[in-house]
Amino acid sequence: MIARRPDVVAALVAACLTISAPVRSQEWPREQPPGPLAPKHVDLQPYALRTLPNGLQVLVVLHHEQPSVSFRLLVRAGVVQEPEDRPGVASFVAALLNKGTTTRSAEQIATTIDSAGGVMGVVGGAELTFVNGAVIKDQTDVALGLMSDIVQHPAFSAEELELHRRQSLSGLQVAYDDPEYLASTVFDRLVFGKHPYGRPNEGTPDSIGRITRDDLVAYHRTWFVPNNALLAIVGDLTVDEAFAAAERTFASWQRREVPTVGMAAPPPPARRVVVVDRPGSAQTEIRVGHLAVSRTHPDYLALDLGVRILGGEGANRLFGVLRSDRGLTYGASATYRAFRTSGEIVAETNTRTATTGESLRLMVDEFVRLQRDAVHPGELRGAQDFIAGHFPLSIESPSAIAEQVLSHLFYGLDLKEIDQYLDKVTTVTPGDIQRIARELLKPDQLSIVLVGDANGFVPQLKAAGFPEFERISVQDLDIDSPTLRTARAGRTAGAN
């Protein structure tokens, strides 16, 4: 064995440092990373819009790069349209549309689209349900015919209904064990109250157990009508070929009167802190935010940029203070979700139980800071550059083009806004951000949800400035209840 003398080791270390220092300084990048590319002008592909005699709006976008055609049929039928006492009906209808029609089984539907070399799927949401499909050009009538059949003539068979009920209940059991799901679901409920935007799309264990086939039939008959739908056809067809195909496959869809949805307005923002106690949790899920303006509000774009500065892509403020400066979390973000009649801002992160109070304080302080201080031009430019780089990618494929155009039609926005979008983004100023922050942010009226081991972080809340809160055991949580508690639980929360 060779003995190592301390002075020799020290000399070797010093020599290594002496040798390695110049090498490191040469290899370490001295230059700043390259700046973003100049904004790319976006030319939207030519499109045509017509309304069939039955009221179905048909959008055709030409795209000849490949011999294929994609489809998207959007129906204004979502959680907003379902009966208040039947949460989950819209989700059930969406899930069962392609599980059998009056003339085709689920297997036959799958075989038909597979044989045509295409794909087809159904998605339901808060305000709409849509059917997506794509197929090679010469199978256009096959795909459109199948789409027309599943939208008009769903079987809602007892067998498929019960299968989906079991799957949904099983899925909710898993979801209720997920602190992220609980935090987001309770947060939506706090922000929107009993408004449909606050309901879980998938329903609740109680409501899912009560849904009947008659509920599905009634919902489908009311809302799935051509004069309540939009169809986009994008691909390697001429305008006349596309409209003719839509006529052949959807002309028999019967027009009916569409009722008006009556909804109470969401409650105004109000300070409420809810702690959902999950003993044994190592981390705390945190949600902070409040009600916001709708997609059609004139300040939508400025608010969207402001929220991106707070917690959007890249070097946002929440990530900087929570992750980079304090090392309290692996990630933090903020999102602005805009609907037809309202919206919400939500900031979210998770952190160790021991740092819950500190993290919450810092998140709320960033809402205050965004409202109090003008944003730095560099921060705004970063958010604008991201949109400028990302937006062209969002309309480069046929289906993405259809999605953008349908989205504007759905919200009643001028289609010219798609071409003007990037120009409008670049004209937003720090002064615009400060104005909308002062008008639309409510730091003293935030809804706050904490999901974790309450015993571990509740003592921190008072010191962090949140002495009043409601504490709910996860076993007693009831999303349907205004108190968020099951009836048997009663009100046991207390302010420390």
Tab-separated table of C-alpha atoms in Angstrom:
chain	number	residue	atom	x	y	z
A	1	MET	CA	0.000	0.000	0.000
A	2	ILE	CA	1.274	3.478	-0.801
A	3	ALA	CA	0.859	5.990	1.985
A	4	ARG	CA	-0.444	9.429	0.906
A	5	ARG	CA	1.243	12.343	2.573
A	6	PRO	CA	-1.096	15.303	3.136
A	7	ASP	CA	1.383	17.790	1.684
A	8	VAL	CA	1.707	15.684	-1.485
A	9	VAL	CA	-2.039	15.398	-1.885
A	10	ALA	CA	-2.474	19.136	-1.356
A	11	ALA	CA	0.173	19.843	-3.949
A	12	LEU	CA	-1.508	17.551	-6.451
A	13	VAL	CA	-4.873	19.195	-5.857
A	14	ALA	CA	-3.318	22.648	-6.255
A	15	ALA	CA	-1.598	21.530	-9.436
A	16	CYS	CA	-4.843	20.166	-10.830
A	17	LEU	CA	-6.629	23.422	-10.032
A	18	THR	CA	-3.817	25.408	-11.597
A	19	ILE	CA	-3.950	23.304	-14.733
A	20	SER	CA	-7.694	22.987	-14.985
A	21	ALA	CA	-8.610	26.634	-14.319
A	22	PRO	CA	-7.482	28.016	-17.689
A	23	VAL	CA	-9.079	25.067	-19.482
A	24	ARG	CA	-12.434	25.647	-17.774
A	25	SER	CA	-12.325	29.354	-18.505
A	26	GLN	CA	-11.750	28.612	-22.165
A	27	GLU	CA	-14.558	26.056	-22.366
A	28	TRP	CA	-17.107	28.006	-20.342
A	29	PRO	CA	-19.410	29.888	-22.711
A	30	ARG	CA	-18.739	33.588	-22.615
A	31	GLU	CA	-21.410	34.509	-25.137
A	32	GLN	CA	-25.046	35.001	-24.434
A	33	PRO	CA	-27.392	32.468	-25.999
A	34	PRO	CA	-28.659	33.518	-29.410
A	35	GLY	CA	-31.750	35.678	-29.440
A	36	PRO	CA	-35.041	34.538	-30.873
A	37	LEU	CA	-35.560	34.545	-34.593
A	38	ALA	CA	-37.536	37.363	-36.135
A	39	PRO	CA	-41.298	36.752	-36.029
A	40	LYS	CA	-42.383	34.714	-39.027
A	41	HIS	CA	-45.275	36.042	-41.050
A	42	VAL	CA	-48.127	33.578	-41.043
A	43	ASP	CA	-50.284	33.023	-44.083
A	44	LEU	CA	-53.379	31.048	-43.224
A	45	GLN	CA	-54.358	28.535	-45.870
A	46	PRO	CA	-57.366	29.527	-48.016
A	47	TYR	CA	-60.688	28.505	-46.546
A	48	ALA	CA	-64.400	28.648	-47.394
A	49	LEU	CA	-67.380	28.681	-45.054
A	50	ARG	CA	-70.970	27.757	-45.908
A	51	THR	CA	-74.086	26.788	-43.992
A	52	LEU	CA	-76.094	23.783	-45.134
A	53	PRO	CA	-79.919	24.053	-45.295
A	54	ASN	CA	-80.161	22.160	-41.966
A	55	GLY	CA	-78.000	24.801	-40.243
A	56	LEU	CA	-74.708	22.892	-40.119
A	57	GLN	CA	-71.823	25.298	-40.678
A	58	VAL	CA	-69.177	23.712	-42.869
A	59	LEU	CA	-65.648	25.036	-43.084
A	60	VAL	CA	-63.327	23.869	-45.862
A	61	VAL	CA	-59.591	24.485	-45.677
A	62	LEU	CA	-57.494	23.479	-48.692
A	63	HIS	CA	-54.255	21.670	-48.007
A	64	HIS	CA	-52.630	19.747	-50.828
A	65	GLU	CA	-49.298	18.627	-49.417
A	66	GLN	CA	-50.540	15.057	-48.859
A	67	PRO	CA	-53.391	13.012	-50.368
A	68	SER	CA	-55.279	12.998	-47.094
A	69	VAL	CA	-58.300	14.659	-45.503
A	70	SER	CA	-58.951	15.398	-41.827
A	71	PHE	CA	-62.257	16.238	-40.165
A	72	ARG	CA	-63.420	17.853	-36.980
A	73	LEU	CA	-67.083	18.064	-36.055
A	74	LEU	CA	-67.715	20.355	-33.107
A	75	VAL	CA	-71.039	20.305	-31.235
A	76	ARG	CA	-71.876	22.994	-28.682
A	77	ALA	CA	-72.642	20.394	-26.037
A	78	GLY	CA	-70.544	20.003	-22.921
A	79	VAL	CA	-70.762	20.262	-19.166
A	80	VAL	CA	-72.461	23.645	-19.546
A	81	GLN	CA	-75.439	22.004	-21.260
A	82	GLU	CA	-75.923	19.023	-18.931
A	83	PRO	CA	-78.625	19.019	-16.212
A	84	GLU	CA	-77.380	20.467	-12.940
A	85	ASP	CA	-78.363	17.314	-11.046
A	86	ARG	CA	-76.650	15.003	-13.543
A	87	PRO	CA	-72.948	15.937	-13.644
A	88	GLY	CA	-71.134	13.568	-15.956
A	89	VAL	CA	-73.884	13.170	-18.584
A	90	ALA	CA	-71.916	15.106	-21.218
A	91	SER	CA	-68.851	12.972	-20.531
A	92	PHE	CA	-70.912	9.770	-20.845
A	93	VAL	CA	-72.439	10.844	-24.159
A	94	ALA	CA	-69.019	11.711	-25.585
A	95	ALA	CA	-67.544	8.404	-24.431
A	96	LEU	CA	-70.395	6.301	-25.862
A	97	LEU	CA	-70.811	8.005	-29.260
A	98	ASN	CA	-68.394	5.624	-30.969
A	99	LYS	CA	-69.379	2.599	-28.880
A	100	GLY	CA	-72.213	1.584	-31.141
A	101	THR	CA	-74.962	3.075	-33.285
A	102	THR	CA	-78.417	1.765	-34.170
A	103	THR	CA	-76.868	-0.060	-37.137
A	104	ARG	CA	-73.222	-0.627	-36.136
A	105	SER	CA	-71.561	-2.223	-33.138
A	106	ALA	CA	-68.492	-0.698	-31.497
A	107	GLU	CA	-66.394	-3.347	-33.214
A	108	GLN	CA	-67.874	-2.544	-36.617
A	109	ILE	CA	-67.163	1.156	-36.107
A	110	ALA	CA	-63.542	0.429	-35.260
A	111	THR	CA	-63.194	-1.991	-38.173
A	112	THR	CA	-64.695	0.471	-40.660
A	113	ILE	CA	-62.268	3.277	-39.861
A	114	ASP	CA	-59.326	0.875	-39.591
A	115	SER	CA	-60.125	-0.624	-42.993
A	116	ALA	CA	-60.176	2.861	-44.470
A	117	GLY	CA	-56.689	3.447	-43.099
A	118	GLY	CA	-57.903	6.246	-40.881
A	119	VAL	CA	-58.437	7.234	-37.276
A	120	MET	CA	-61.401	8.672	-35.401
A	121	GLY	CA	-61.990	9.735	-31.813
A	122	VAL	CA	-64.411	11.655	-29.621
A	123	VAL	CA	-63.541	14.207	-26.941
A	124	GLY	CA	-65.861	16.004	-24.520
A	125	GLY	CA	-65.196	19.192	-22.581
A	126	ALA	CA	-66.746	21.994	-20.573
A	127	GLU	CA	-68.447	23.710	-23.492
A	128	LEU	CA	-68.318	21.330	-26.433
A	129	THR	CA	-67.927	17.815	-27.758
A	130	PHE	CA	-65.947	17.122	-30.891
A	131	VAL	CA	-65.274	14.198	-33.190
A	132	ASN	CA	-61.894	14.068	-34.913
A	133	GLY	CA	-60.984	11.966	-37.889
A	134	ALA	CA	-58.403	11.603	-40.625
A	135	VAL	CA	-58.301	9.384	-43.682
A	136	ILE	CA	-56.688	9.126	-47.099
A	137	LYS	CA	-58.423	11.162	-49.783
A	138	ASP	CA	-60.326	8.396	-51.573
A	139	GLN	CA	-61.918	7.267	-48.281
A	140	THR	CA	-63.491	10.654	-47.547
A	141	ASP	CA	-67.092	9.500	-47.908
A	142	VAL	CA	-66.444	6.437	-45.726
A	143	ALA	CA	-65.044	8.531	-42.885
A	144	LEU	CA	-67.641	11.295	-43.134
A	145	GLY	CA	-70.428	8.715	-43.321
A	146	LEU	CA	-69.155	7.014	-40.180
A	147	MET	CA	-68.842	10.338	-38.372
A	148	SER	CA	-72.372	11.279	-39.390
A	149	ASP	CA	-73.710	7.949	-38.112
A	150	ILE	CA	-72.105	8.068	-34.666
A	151	VAL	CA	-73.142	11.678	-34.125
A	152	GLN	CA	-76.758	11.142	-35.201
A	153	HIS	CA	-77.584	7.594	-34.156
A	154	PRO	CA	-75.719	6.511	-31.001
A	155	ALA	CA	-77.168	3.335	-29.487
A	156	PHE	CA	-76.294	4.040	-25.848
A	157	SER	CA	-76.666	0.312	-25.212
A	158	ALA	CA	-77.213	-0.846	-21.635
A	159	GLU	CA	-74.099	-3.014	-21.857
A	160	GLU	CA	-71.826	-0.172	-22.972
A	161	LEU	CA	-73.421	2.218	-20.470
A	162	GLU	CA	-72.725	-0.072	-17.527
A	163	LEU	CA	-69.213	-0.799	-18.744
A	164	HIS	CA	-68.460	2.910	-18.958
A	165	ARG	CA	-70.021	3.506	-15.542
A	166	ARG	CA	-67.703	0.925	-13.974
A	167	GLN	CA	-64.698	2.374	-15.756
A	168	SER	CA	-65.599	5.914	-14.689
A	169	LEU	CA	-66.067	4.947	-11.044
A	170	SER	CA	-62.786	3.066	-11.082
A	171	GLY	CA	-61.084	6.067	-12.653
A	172	LEU	CA	-62.482	8.409	-10.013
A	173	GLN	CA	-61.256	6.121	-7.228
A	174	VAL	CA	-57.762	6.513	-8.619
A	175	ALA	CA	-58.232	10.258	-9.157
A	176	TYR	CA	-59.392	10.851	-5.593
A	177	ASP	CA	-56.096	9.366	-4.407
A	178	ASP	CA	-54.212	11.871	-6.559
A	179	PRO	CA	-53.461	15.141	-4.703
A	180	GLU	CA	-53.020	17.017	-7.999
A	181	TYR	CA	-56.521	16.035	-9.125
A	182	LEU	CA	-57.999	16.949	-5.752
A	183	ALA	CA	-56.272	20.336	-5.659
A	184	SER	CA	-57.362	21.316	-9.174
A	185	THR	CA	-60.922	20.027	-8.738
A	186	VAL	CA	-61.470	21.787	-5.414
A	187	PHE	CA	-59.909	24.967	-6.826
A	188	ASP	CA	-62.322	25.036	-9.796
A	189	ARG	CA	-65.185	24.532	-7.380
A	190	LEU	CA	-64.022	27.448	-5.226
A	191	VAL	CA	-63.619	29.799	-8.172
A	192	PHE	CA	-66.827	28.995	-10.063
A	193	GLY	CA	-69.093	27.799	-7.250
A	194	LYS	CA	-72.100	25.917	-8.647
A	195	HIS	CA	-71.546	27.335	-12.127
A	196	PRO	CA	-70.989	24.515	-14.669
A	197	TYR	CA	-67.388	25.640	-15.199
A	198	GLY	CA	-66.768	24.514	-11.627
A	199	ARG	CA	-68.028	20.957	-12.138
A	200	PRO	CA	-65.667	18.066	-12.805
A	201	ASN	CA	-66.148	17.066	-16.444
A	202	GLU	CA	-66.258	13.401	-15.501
A	203	GLY	CA	-68.918	13.861	-12.804
A	204	THR	CA	-68.768	12.619	-9.235
A	205	PRO	CA	-69.114	9.117	-7.773
A	206	ASP	CA	-72.655	9.973	-6.672
A	207	SER	CA	-73.797	11.500	-9.965
A	208	ILE	CA	-72.223	8.757	-12.070
A	209	GLY	CA	-74.207	6.178	-10.144
A	210	ARG	CA	-77.470	7.980	-10.991
A	211	ILE	CA	-77.012	8.507	-14.733
A	212	THR	CA	-79.522	6.553	-16.833
A	213	ARG	CA	-79.867	5.810	-20.518
A	214	ASP	CA	-82.855	8.186	-20.639
A	215	ASP	CA	-80.547	10.981	-19.409
A	216	LEU	CA	-78.159	10.320	-22.280
A	217	VAL	CA	-80.919	10.122	-24.891
A	218	ALA	CA	-82.524	13.365	-23.690
A	219	TYR	CA	-79.210	15.227	-23.635
A	220	HIS	CA	-78.223	13.944	-27.069
A	221	ARG	CA	-81.593	14.736	-28.634
A	222	THR	CA	-81.516	18.290	-27.294
A	223	TRP	CA	-78.012	19.368	-28.206
A	224	PHE	CA	-76.744	17.134	-31.007
A	225	VAL	CA	-78.461	18.927	-33.863
A	226	PRO	CA	-76.876	20.340	-37.037
A	227	ASN	CA	-77.763	23.938	-36.256
A	228	ASN	CA	-75.731	23.594	-33.064
A	229	ALA	CA	-72.610	22.229	-34.771
A	230	LEU	CA	-69.629	23.135	-36.931
A	231	LEU	CA	-67.824	20.820	-39.337
A	232	ALA	CA	-64.311	21.440	-40.626
A	233	ILE	CA	-62.943	19.530	-43.614
A	234	VAL	CA	-59.251	20.076	-44.273
A	235	GLY	CA	-57.171	18.434	-46.940
A	236	ASP	CA	-56.532	17.490	-50.521
A	237	LEU	CA	-59.961	18.288	-51.964
A	238	THR	CA	-61.426	21.154	-53.920
A	239	VAL	CA	-63.936	23.396	-52.196
A	240	ASP	CA	-66.759	21.970	-54.278
A	241	GLU	CA	-65.713	18.359	-53.558
A	242	ALA	CA	-65.632	19.028	-49.828
A	243	PHE	CA	-69.004	20.762	-49.647
A	244	ALA	CA	-70.553	18.052	-51.817
A	245	ALA	CA	-69.227	15.364	-49.470
A	246	ALA	CA	-70.670	17.223	-46.473
A	247	GLU	CA	-74.033	17.493	-48.234
A	248	ARG	CA	-74.099	13.776	-49.058
A	249	THR	CA	-73.341	12.640	-45.543
A	250	PHE	CA	-74.988	15.231	-43.280
A	251	ALA	CA	-78.034	16.480	-45.252
A	252	SER	CA	-80.343	13.991	-43.495
A	253	TRP	CA	-79.459	15.352	-40.044
A	254	GLN	CA	-82.658	16.985	-38.847
A	255	ARG	CA	-82.644	20.573	-37.677
A	256	ARG	CA	-84.338	21.288	-34.318
A	257	GLU	CA	-84.734	24.270	-32.082
A	258	VAL	CA	-81.838	24.705	-29.666
A	259	PRO	CA	-82.777	25.887	-26.167
A	260	THR	CA	-80.966	28.701	-24.438
A	261	VAL	CA	-78.807	27.676	-21.519
A	262	GLY	CA	-79.703	29.541	-18.359
A	263	MET	CA	-76.789	29.881	-15.963
A	264	ALA	CA	-76.220	31.951	-12.895
A	265	ALA	CA	-73.050	34.021	-13.030
A	266	PRO	CA	-70.043	32.644	-11.130
A	267	PRO	CA	-69.600	34.176	-7.692
A	268	PRO	CA	-67.326	37.237	-7.500
A	269	PRO	CA	-63.759	36.587	-6.303
A	270	ALA	CA	-63.576	36.205	-2.510
A	271	ARG	CA	-60.764	35.181	-0.180
A	272	ARG	CA	-61.168	31.534	0.824
A	273	VAL	CA	-58.443	29.155	1.970
A	274	VAL	CA	-59.247	25.441	1.975
A	275	VAL	CA	-56.942	22.795	3.428
A	276	VAL	CA	-57.640	19.220	2.309
A	277	ASP	CA	-55.965	16.981	4.853
A	278	ARG	CA	-54.183	13.886	3.512
A	279	PRO	CA	-52.220	12.480	6.475
A	280	GLY	CA	-48.891	10.990	5.470
A	281	SER	CA	-48.446	13.101	2.338
A	282	ALA	CA	-44.827	14.092	1.809
A	283	GLN	CA	-45.710	17.129	-0.302
A	284	THR	CA	-48.402	19.787	-0.472
A	285	GLU	CA	-50.200	20.634	-3.698
A	286	ILE	CA	-50.937	24.361	-3.874
A	287	ARG	CA	-53.412	26.218	-6.110
A	288	VAL	CA	-53.838	29.996	-5.997
A	289	GLY	CA	-56.003	32.176	-8.239
A	290	HIS	CA	-59.415	33.598	-8.990
A	291	LEU	CA	-62.094	34.310	-11.569
A	292	ALA	CA	-60.999	36.011	-14.800
A	293	VAL	CA	-62.509	37.456	-17.968
A	294	SER	CA	-63.840	35.491	-20.937
A	295	ARG	CA	-62.117	34.642	-24.213
A	296	THR	CA	-63.915	37.477	-26.004
A	297	HIS	CA	-62.914	40.192	-23.523
A	298	PRO	CA	-60.939	43.034	-25.170
A	299	ASP	CA	-58.118	42.612	-22.635
A	300	TYR	CA	-57.796	38.860	-23.207
A	301	LEU	CA	-54.435	39.143	-24.959
A	302	ALA	CA	-52.827	41.491	-22.420
A	303	LEU	CA	-54.043	39.330	-19.538
A	304	ASP	CA	-52.730	36.215	-21.251
A	305	LEU	CA	-49.287	37.822	-21.591
A	306	GLY	CA	-49.381	39.025	-17.978
A	307	VAL	CA	-50.131	35.529	-16.701
A	308	ARG	CA	-47.339	34.116	-18.891
A	309	ILE	CA	-44.911	36.526	-17.206
A	310	LEU	CA	-46.214	35.333	-13.857
A	311	GLY	CA	-45.942	31.634	-14.606
A	312	GLY	CA	-45.861	30.798	-18.296
A	313	GLU	CA	-43.285	29.122	-20.454
A	314	GLY	CA	-39.593	29.838	-19.950
A	315	ALA	CA	-38.155	32.161	-17.310
A	316	ASN	CA	-41.328	33.083	-15.458
A	317	ARG	CA	-41.493	34.786	-12.068
A	318	LEU	CA	-42.981	31.933	-10.047
A	319	PHE	CA	-40.369	29.467	-11.235
A	320	GLY	CA	-37.654	32.025	-10.556
A	321	VAL	CA	-38.588	32.720	-6.966
A	322	LEU	CA	-39.780	29.246	-5.945
A	323	ARG	CA	-37.317	27.065	-7.793
A	324	SER	CA	-34.261	29.081	-8.809
A	325	ASP	CA	-33.997	31.382	-5.776
A	326	ARG	CA	-35.356	29.233	-2.919
A	327	GLY	CA	-35.218	25.662	-4.174
A	328	LEU	CA	-38.681	24.979	-2.785
A	329	THR	CA	-40.104	23.017	-5.695
A	330	TYR	CA	-39.309	21.326	-8.981
A	331	GLY	CA	-41.772	23.431	-10.922
A	332	ALA	CA	-44.263	26.271	-10.707
A	333	SER	CA	-46.591	27.736	-13.285
A	334	ALA	CA	-49.589	29.977	-13.866
A	335	THR	CA	-52.314	29.561	-16.466
A	336	TYR	CA	-55.174	31.668	-17.763
A	337	ARG	CA	-58.106	29.480	-18.849
A	338	ALA	CA	-60.659	31.441	-20.872
A	339	PHE	CA	-64.172	30.185	-21.648
A	340	ARG	CA	-67.085	31.694	-23.568
A	341	THR	CA	-68.515	33.615	-20.628
A	342	SER	CA	-65.798	33.609	-17.994
A	343	GLY	CA	-62.331	32.346	-17.127
A	344	GLU	CA	-59.886	31.695	-14.322
A	345	ILE	CA	-56.273	32.379	-13.414
A	346	VAL	CA	-54.540	29.598	-11.502
A	347	ALA	CA	-50.981	29.433	-10.180
A	348	GLU	CA	-49.813	26.017	-9.074
A	349	THR	CA	-46.898	24.175	-7.553
A	350	ASN	CA	-46.084	21.490	-5.020
A	351	THR	CA	-43.578	21.621	-2.222
A	352	ARG	CA	-42.405	19.774	0.868
A	353	THR	CA	-44.726	19.874	3.831
A	354	ALA	CA	-42.150	21.836	5.818
A	355	THR	CA	-42.023	24.639	3.218
A	356	THR	CA	-45.747	24.946	2.477
A	357	GLY	CA	-46.330	28.246	4.278
A	358	GLU	CA	-43.281	29.907	2.722
A	359	SER	CA	-44.215	28.742	-0.783
A	360	LEU	CA	-47.779	29.973	-0.441
A	361	ARG	CA	-46.617	33.372	0.803
A	362	LEU	CA	-44.239	33.751	-2.141
A	363	MET	CA	-46.923	32.811	-4.657
A	364	VAL	CA	-49.389	35.353	-3.318
A	365	ASP	CA	-46.652	37.993	-3.199
A	366	GLU	CA	-46.048	37.487	-6.920
A	367	PHE	CA	-49.709	38.323	-7.626
A	368	VAL	CA	-49.219	41.519	-5.593
A	369	ARG	CA	-45.948	42.329	-7.361
A	370	LEU	CA	-47.462	41.886	-10.823
A	371	GLN	CA	-50.213	44.307	-9.889
A	372	ARG	CA	-47.967	46.804	-8.066
A	373	ASP	CA	-44.898	47.084	-10.313
A	374	ALA	CA	-44.549	47.557	-14.046
A	375	VAL	CA	-43.103	44.494	-15.756
A	376	HIS	CA	-39.627	44.765	-17.249
A	377	PRO	CA	-39.676	45.144	-21.050
A	378	GLY	CA	-37.389	42.115	-21.283
A	379	GLU	CA	-39.911	39.932	-19.451
A	380	LEU	CA	-42.682	40.987	-21.789
A	381	ARG	CA	-40.471	40.494	-24.813
A	382	GLY	CA	-39.700	36.954	-23.664
A	383	ALA	CA	-43.406	36.091	-23.497
A	384	GLN	CA	-44.031	37.735	-26.865
A	385	ASP	CA	-41.103	35.908	-28.463
A	386	PHE	CA	-42.401	32.582	-27.218
A	387	ILE	CA	-45.820	33.190	-28.773
A	388	ALA	CA	-44.227	34.433	-31.998
A	389	GLY	CA	-42.194	31.242	-32.239
A	390	HIS	CA	-44.928	28.872	-31.164
A	391	PHE	CA	-47.927	30.224	-33.060
A	392	PRO	CA	-46.768	29.260	-36.578
A	393	LEU	CA	-46.299	25.696	-35.324
A	394	SER	CA	-49.881	25.719	-34.050
A	395	ILE	CA	-51.286	26.168	-37.546
A	396	GLU	CA	-48.853	24.204	-39.669
A	397	SER	CA	-50.889	21.007	-39.918
A	398	PRO	CA	-54.352	20.674	-41.502
A	399	SER	CA	-55.996	19.619	-38.242
A	400	ALA	CA	-54.344	22.518	-36.393
A	401	ILE	CA	-55.640	24.956	-38.988
A	402	ALA	CA	-59.124	23.553	-38.560
A	403	GLU	CA	-58.825	23.807	-34.790
A	404	GLN	CA	-57.836	27.475	-34.947
A	405	VAL	CA	-60.621	28.425	-37.347
A	406	LEU	CA	-63.273	26.408	-35.502
A	407	SER	CA	-62.167	27.929	-32.216
A	408	HIS	CA	-62.710	31.427	-33.587
A	409	LEU	CA	-66.105	30.489	-35.003
A	410	PHE	CA	-67.073	28.858	-31.710
A	411	TYR	CA	-66.218	31.975	-29.719
A	412	GLY	CA	-67.778	34.269	-32.318
A	413	LEU	CA	-64.465	35.946	-33.071
A	414	ASP	CA	-63.552	37.554	-36.376
A	415	LEU	CA	-61.514	35.100	-38.457
A	416	LYS	CA	-59.240	37.989	-39.446
A	417	GLU	CA	-57.870	37.822	-35.913
A	418	ILE	CA	-55.914	34.708	-36.843
A	419	ASP	CA	-53.903	36.681	-39.407
A	420	GLN	CA	-53.614	39.675	-37.066
A	421	TYR	CA	-52.780	37.710	-33.926
A	422	LEU	CA	-48.993	38.064	-33.933
A	423	ASP	CA	-49.141	41.767	-34.801
A	424	LYS	CA	-51.457	42.318	-31.836
A	425	VAL	CA	-49.171	40.334	-29.540
A	426	THR	CA	-46.175	42.519	-30.383
A	427	THR	CA	-48.069	45.764	-29.730
A	428	VAL	CA	-48.835	44.964	-26.070
A	429	THR	CA	-46.720	47.221	-23.821
A	430	PRO	CA	-45.575	47.025	-20.179
A	431	GLY	CA	-48.110	49.780	-19.513
A	432	ASP	CA	-50.891	47.563	-20.883
A	433	ILE	CA	-49.818	44.739	-18.572
A	434	GLN	CA	-49.767	47.039	-15.542
A	435	ARG	CA	-53.200	48.452	-16.397
A	436	ILE	CA	-54.888	45.071	-16.745
A	437	ALA	CA	-53.075	43.771	-13.643
A	438	ARG	CA	-54.520	46.632	-11.613
A	439	GLU	CA	-57.968	46.173	-13.107
A	440	LEU	CA	-58.253	42.384	-13.267
A	441	LEU	CA	-55.995	40.912	-10.555
A	442	LYS	CA	-57.407	40.561	-7.027
A	443	PRO	CA	-54.520	39.535	-4.719
A	444	ASP	CA	-56.671	40.076	-1.626
A	445	GLN	CA	-59.493	37.924	-2.988
A	446	LEU	CA	-57.647	34.787	-3.977
A	447	SER	CA	-59.041	31.289	-3.789
A	448	ILE	CA	-56.392	29.050	-2.223
A	449	VAL	CA	-56.315	25.248	-1.978
A	450	LEU	CA	-53.699	23.227	-0.102
A	451	VAL	CA	-53.749	19.428	-0.303
A	452	GLY	CA	-51.334	17.570	1.959
A	453	ASP	CA	-50.581	16.521	5.507
A	454	ALA	CA	-52.332	19.332	7.375
A	455	ASN	CA	-50.711	18.665	10.740
A	456	GLY	CA	-47.358	19.266	9.115
A	457	PHE	CA	-48.078	22.692	7.607
A	458	VAL	CA	-51.110	24.225	9.315
A	459	PRO	CA	-48.921	25.771	12.062
A	460	GLN	CA	-47.028	27.629	9.300
A	461	LEU	CA	-50.078	29.332	7.828
A	462	LYS	CA	-50.586	31.987	10.477
A	463	ALA	CA	-46.954	33.109	10.274
A	464	ALA	CA	-47.276	33.216	6.482
A	465	GLY	CA	-50.271	35.549	6.741
A	466	PHE	CA	-53.140	33.082	6.390
A	467	PRO	CA	-54.585	32.665	9.878
A	468	GLU	CA	-58.065	31.776	8.680
A	469	PHE	CA	-58.733	28.618	6.713
A	470	GLU	CA	-61.117	25.701	6.394
A	471	ARG	CA	-59.738	22.244	7.129
A	472	ILE	CA	-61.417	19.233	5.505
A	473	SER	CA	-60.408	15.623	5.886
A	474	VAL	CA	-60.005	13.960	2.505
A	475	GLN	CA	-62.514	11.305	3.627
A	476	ASP	CA	-65.086	14.044	4.242
A	477	LEU	CA	-64.549	15.887	0.958
A	478	ASP	CA	-67.719	16.354	-1.149
A	479	ILE	CA	-67.241	18.327	-4.376
A	480	ASP	CA	-71.009	18.766	-4.789
A	481	SER	CA	-71.515	20.466	-1.440
A	482	PRO	CA	-71.171	24.262	-0.991
A	483	THR	CA	-69.201	23.519	2.186
A	484	LEU	CA	-67.144	20.893	0.320
A	485	ARG	CA	-67.972	18.465	3.121
A	486	THR	CA	-70.140	15.408	3.250
A	487	ALA	CA	-73.355	15.855	5.194
A	488	ARG	CA	-72.155	13.577	7.975
A	489	ALA	CA	-68.937	15.495	8.408
A	490	GLY	CA	-70.534	18.752	9.410
A	491	ARG	CA	-68.486	21.845	9.763
A	492	THR	CA	-65.442	20.976	11.825
A	493	ALA	CA	-62.932	23.366	10.375
A	494	GLY	CA	-61.371	25.908	12.601
A	495	ALA	CA	-59.180	28.881	12.290
A	496	ASN	CA	-55.952	28.677	14.170
